C-alpha positions as MATLAB code, in Angstrom:
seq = 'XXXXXXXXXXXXXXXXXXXXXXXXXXXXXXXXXXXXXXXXXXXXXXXXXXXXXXXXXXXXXXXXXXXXXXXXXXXXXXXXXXXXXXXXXXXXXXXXXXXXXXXXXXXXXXXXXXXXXXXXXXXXXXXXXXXXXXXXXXXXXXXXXXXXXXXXXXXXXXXXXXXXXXXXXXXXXXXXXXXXXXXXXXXXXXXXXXXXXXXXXXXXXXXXXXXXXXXXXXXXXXXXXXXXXXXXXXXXXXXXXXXXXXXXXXXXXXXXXXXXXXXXXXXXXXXXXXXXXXXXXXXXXXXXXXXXXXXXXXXXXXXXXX';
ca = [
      62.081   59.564  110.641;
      65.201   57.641  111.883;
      68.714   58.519  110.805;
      69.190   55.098  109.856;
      65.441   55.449  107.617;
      67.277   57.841  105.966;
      69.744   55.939  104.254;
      67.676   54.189  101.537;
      67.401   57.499  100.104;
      70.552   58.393  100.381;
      71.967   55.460   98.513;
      69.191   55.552   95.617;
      70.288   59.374   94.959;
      73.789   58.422   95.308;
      73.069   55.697   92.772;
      71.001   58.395   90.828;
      74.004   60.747   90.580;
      76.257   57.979   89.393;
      73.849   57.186   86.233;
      73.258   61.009   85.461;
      76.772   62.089   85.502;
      77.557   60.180   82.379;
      75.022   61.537   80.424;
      76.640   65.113   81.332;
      80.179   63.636   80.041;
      78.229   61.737   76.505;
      76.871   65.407   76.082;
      79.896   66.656   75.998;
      81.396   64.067   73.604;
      78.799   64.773   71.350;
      78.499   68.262   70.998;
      82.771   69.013   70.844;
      81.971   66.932   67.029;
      81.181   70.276   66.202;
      81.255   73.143   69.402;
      84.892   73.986   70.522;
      85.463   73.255   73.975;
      85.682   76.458   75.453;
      82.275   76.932   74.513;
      80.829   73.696   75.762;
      82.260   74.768   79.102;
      80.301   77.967   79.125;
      77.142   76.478   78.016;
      77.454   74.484   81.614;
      77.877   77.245   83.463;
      74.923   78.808   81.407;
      72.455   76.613   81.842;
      73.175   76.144   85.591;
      72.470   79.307   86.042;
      69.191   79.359   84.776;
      68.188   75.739   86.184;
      69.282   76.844   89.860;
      68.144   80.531   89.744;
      64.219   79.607   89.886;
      65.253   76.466   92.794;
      66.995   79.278   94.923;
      63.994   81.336   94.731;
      61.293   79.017   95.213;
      63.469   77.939   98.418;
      63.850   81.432   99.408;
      67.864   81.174   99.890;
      70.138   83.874  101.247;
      71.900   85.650   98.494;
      73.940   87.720  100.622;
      77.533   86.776  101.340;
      80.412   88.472  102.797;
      83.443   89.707  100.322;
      85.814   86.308  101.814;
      83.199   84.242  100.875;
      82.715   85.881   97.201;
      86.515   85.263   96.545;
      85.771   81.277   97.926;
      83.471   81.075   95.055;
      84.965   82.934   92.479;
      87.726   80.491   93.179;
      85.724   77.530   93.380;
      84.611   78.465   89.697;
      87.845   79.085   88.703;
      88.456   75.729   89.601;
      85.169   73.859   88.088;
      85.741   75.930   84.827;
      89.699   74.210   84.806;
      88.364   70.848   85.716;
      85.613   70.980   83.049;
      87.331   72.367   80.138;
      90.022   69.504   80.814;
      87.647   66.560   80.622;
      85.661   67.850   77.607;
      89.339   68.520   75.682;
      89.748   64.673   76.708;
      86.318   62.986   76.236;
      86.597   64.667   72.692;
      89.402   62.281   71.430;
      89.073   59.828   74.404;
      86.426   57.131   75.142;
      84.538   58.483   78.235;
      85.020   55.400   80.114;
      89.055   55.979   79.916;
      89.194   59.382   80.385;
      86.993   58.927   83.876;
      89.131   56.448   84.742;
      92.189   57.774   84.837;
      89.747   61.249   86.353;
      89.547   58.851   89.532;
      92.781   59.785   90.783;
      91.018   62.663   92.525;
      90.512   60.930   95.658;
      94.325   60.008   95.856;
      95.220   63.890   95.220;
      92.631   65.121   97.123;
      93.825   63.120  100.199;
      97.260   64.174   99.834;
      95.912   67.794   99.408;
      94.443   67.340  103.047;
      97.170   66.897  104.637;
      99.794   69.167  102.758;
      97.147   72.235  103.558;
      94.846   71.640  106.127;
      97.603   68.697  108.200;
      94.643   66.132  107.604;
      95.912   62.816  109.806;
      97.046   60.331  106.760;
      99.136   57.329  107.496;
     101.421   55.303  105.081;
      98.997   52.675  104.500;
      96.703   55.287  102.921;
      99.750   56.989  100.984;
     100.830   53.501   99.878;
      97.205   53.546   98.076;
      97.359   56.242   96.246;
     100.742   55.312   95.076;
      99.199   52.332   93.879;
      95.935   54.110   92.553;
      98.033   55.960   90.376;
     100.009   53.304   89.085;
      96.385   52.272   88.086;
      95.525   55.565   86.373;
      99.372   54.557   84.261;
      98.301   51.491   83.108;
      95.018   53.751   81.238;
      97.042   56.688   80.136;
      99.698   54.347   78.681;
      98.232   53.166   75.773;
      95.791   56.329   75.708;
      99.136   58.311   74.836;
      99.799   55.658   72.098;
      96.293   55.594   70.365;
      95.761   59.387   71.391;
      98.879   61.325   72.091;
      99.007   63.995   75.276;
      95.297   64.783   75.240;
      95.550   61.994   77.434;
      96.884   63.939   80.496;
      93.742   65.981   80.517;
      91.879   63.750   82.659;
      94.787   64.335   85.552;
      94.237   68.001   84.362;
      90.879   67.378   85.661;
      91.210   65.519   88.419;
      93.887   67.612   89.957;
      91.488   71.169   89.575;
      88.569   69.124   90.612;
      90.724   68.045   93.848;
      90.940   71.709   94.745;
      87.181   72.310   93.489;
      86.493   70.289   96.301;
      88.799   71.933   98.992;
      87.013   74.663   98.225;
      83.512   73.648   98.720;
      84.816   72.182  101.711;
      85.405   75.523  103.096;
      82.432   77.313  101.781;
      79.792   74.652  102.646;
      80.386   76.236  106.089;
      78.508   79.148  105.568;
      76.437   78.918  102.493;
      73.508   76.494  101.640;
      74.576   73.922   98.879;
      71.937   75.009   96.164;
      73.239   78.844   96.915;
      76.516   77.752   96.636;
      75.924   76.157   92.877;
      73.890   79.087   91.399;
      76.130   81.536   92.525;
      79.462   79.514   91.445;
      77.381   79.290   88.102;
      77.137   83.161   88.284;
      80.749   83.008   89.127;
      82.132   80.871   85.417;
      79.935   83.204   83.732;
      81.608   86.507   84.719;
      85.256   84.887   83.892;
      84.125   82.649   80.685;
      81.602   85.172   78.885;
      84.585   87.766   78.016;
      87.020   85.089   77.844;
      84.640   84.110   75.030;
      84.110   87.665   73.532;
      88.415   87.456   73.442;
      88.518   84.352   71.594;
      86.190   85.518   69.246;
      88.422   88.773   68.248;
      91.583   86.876   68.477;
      89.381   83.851   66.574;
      91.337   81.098   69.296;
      90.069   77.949   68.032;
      89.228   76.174   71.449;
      87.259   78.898   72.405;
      86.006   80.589   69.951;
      82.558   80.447   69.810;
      80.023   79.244   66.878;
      76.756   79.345   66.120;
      75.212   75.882   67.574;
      73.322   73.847   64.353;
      70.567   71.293   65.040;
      71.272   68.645   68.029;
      73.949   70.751   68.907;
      71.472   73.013   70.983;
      70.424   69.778   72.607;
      73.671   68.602   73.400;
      74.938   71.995   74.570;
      71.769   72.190   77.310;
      72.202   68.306   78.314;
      75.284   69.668   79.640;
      74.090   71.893   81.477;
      71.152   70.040   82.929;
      72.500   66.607   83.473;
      75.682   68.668   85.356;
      72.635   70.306   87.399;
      70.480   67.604   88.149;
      73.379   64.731   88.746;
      75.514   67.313   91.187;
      71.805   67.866   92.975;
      71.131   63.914   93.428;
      74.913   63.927   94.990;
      74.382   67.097   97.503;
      70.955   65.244   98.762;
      72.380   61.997   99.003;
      75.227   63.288  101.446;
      71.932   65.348  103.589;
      70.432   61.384  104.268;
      73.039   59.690  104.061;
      77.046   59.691  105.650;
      79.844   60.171  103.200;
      81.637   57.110  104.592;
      78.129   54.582  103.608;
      77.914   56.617   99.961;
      81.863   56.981   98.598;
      82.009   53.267   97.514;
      78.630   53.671   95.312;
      80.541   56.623   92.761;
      83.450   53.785   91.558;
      79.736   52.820   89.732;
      79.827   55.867   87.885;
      82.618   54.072   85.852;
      80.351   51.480   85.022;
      77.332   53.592   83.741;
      80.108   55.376   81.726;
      81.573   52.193   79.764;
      77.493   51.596   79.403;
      77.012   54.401   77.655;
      79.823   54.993   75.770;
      79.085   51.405   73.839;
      76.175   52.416   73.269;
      76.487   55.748   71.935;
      80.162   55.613   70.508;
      80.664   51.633   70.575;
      83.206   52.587   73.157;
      84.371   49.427   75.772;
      87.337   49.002   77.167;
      90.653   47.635   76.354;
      92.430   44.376   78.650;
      94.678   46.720   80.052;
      92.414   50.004   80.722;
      89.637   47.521   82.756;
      92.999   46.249   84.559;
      94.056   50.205   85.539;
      90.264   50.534   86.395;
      90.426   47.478   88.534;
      93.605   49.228   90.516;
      92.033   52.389   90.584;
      88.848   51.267   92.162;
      90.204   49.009   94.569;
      92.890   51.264   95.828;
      90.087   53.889   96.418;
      87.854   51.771   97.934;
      90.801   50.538  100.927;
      91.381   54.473  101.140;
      87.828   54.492  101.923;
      87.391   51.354  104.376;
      90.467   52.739  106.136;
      88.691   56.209  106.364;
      85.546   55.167  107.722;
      87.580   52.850  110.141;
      89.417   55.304  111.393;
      86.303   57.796  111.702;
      84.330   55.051  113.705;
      87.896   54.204  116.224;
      88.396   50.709  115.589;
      91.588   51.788  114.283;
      93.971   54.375  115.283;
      95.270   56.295  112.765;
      98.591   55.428  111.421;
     100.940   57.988  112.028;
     101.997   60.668  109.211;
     105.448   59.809  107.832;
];
């Protein structure tokens, strides 16, 4: 099979990951009704575990890693625990859509991230962007701090842990296989959260202290964990078929599935103003994009960094 045969597949399990993802975020809306959000964060990281555990053997994965590469994880968790617990303490109050929105900034962080730590080449017509992308994310959070107060700075609590979440798969997708990589950063969240849980409970800290799950809640607890599983799975096969550069425009989409769902599970949709800070965000991302893959491919030269 062709590269370019490989594509198709690609794109459907990009599109795959874009539907799923939501479902992970209206699981979360649904059980913090009743689960604090410390413990919806650990029933992720719980259920990961024992979705990618059986995968990892059936694949017959390395387990063995050197004591660098252990701290890369445990960091990496860190970082996905941060990120998570932020946009579950936001999609609790907030509508999903909003919250995700404003979560979009990532891209704009993450770029600037690149070239504070690792000297990535980014020009001014790329920082100019994400200036603009995040005058986007202001026109969301604006009236989001009106209707809902600060909880509405958790998604840029999100998007700036997921940014370094990201740096540091970067790094360890070097030397570990992606599937490894998940089930032991899964391993990871559980040896911080499960006595950060055990705490809470002594100290009876609302936000984490746990309680015993009633009815749907065990439902809602494991679509967490699964849909977090199975969407982040679609994602790390679409970028095996598929380039990075063809697939980044297809996740703005995930914003659409999300104002989907959330009318029809909340009766969610979006304000005048939040679709125009959507609008901003998406098309400041996708230029950042166009000028990445243009860059990549040499029909530009990079700009240079200012």
């Amino acid at each position: 099979m062709h590269s370019s045969d490989r594509i198709l597949p690609g794109v459907a399990l990009m599109l795959a990951f874009c539907v799923l993802a939501p479902l992970l975020d209206v699981s979360s809306k649904l059980a913090s009704a009743t689960i604090p959000v410390g413990q919806i964060t650990t029933a992720r990281f719980v259920v990961q575990a024992a979705l990618m555990l059986p995968v990892v053997l059936v694949m017959r994965l390395a387990w063995r890693m050197s004591r660098g590469l252990a701290g890369m994880i445990l960091l990496r968790a860190v970082f996905l625990i941060l990120s998570t617990y932020s946009f579950v303490a936001a999609v609790q109050v907030m509508p999903i859509a909003d919250a995700l929105a404003i979560a979009f900034v990532e891209p704009f962080i993450l770029l600037i991230l690149g070239k504070l730590l690792f000297g990535d080449e980014v020009g001014p017509r790329r920082i100019a962007a994400s200036v603009v992308g995040f005058g986007g994310a202001l026109l969301v959070i604006q009236p989001s701090l009106a209707a809902f107060g600060l909880v509405a700075l958790w998604p840029l609590g999100t998007a700036f842990f997921f940014s370094f979440y990201m740096l540091a798969t970067r790094q360890i997708s070097r030397s570990m296989h992606p599937v490894t990589m998940q089930l032991h950063t899964s391993l990871a969240g559980l040896v911080i959260l499960l006595p950060l849980m055990l705490a809470a409970d002594l100290l009876a800290i609302p936000t984490l202290d746990p309680v015993m799950p009633q009815g749907l809640d065990w439902l809602w607890l494991f679509g967490v964990g699964f849909w977090a599983a199975l969407s982040h799975m679609c994602m790390t096969y679409a970028l095996k078929f598929a380039p990075s550069a063809t697939l980044a425009p297809l996740h703005y989409l995930e914003i659409v599935a999300a104002v989907g769902l959330g009318y029809a599970v909340f009766g969610d949709f979006p304000n005048a103003m939040t679709w125009a800070g959507i609008g901003v965000i998406t098309g400041s991302g996708l230029y950042i994009i166009a000028r990445e893959r243009a860059v990549a491919q040499g029909r530009v030269l990079p700009a240079p960094a200012r």
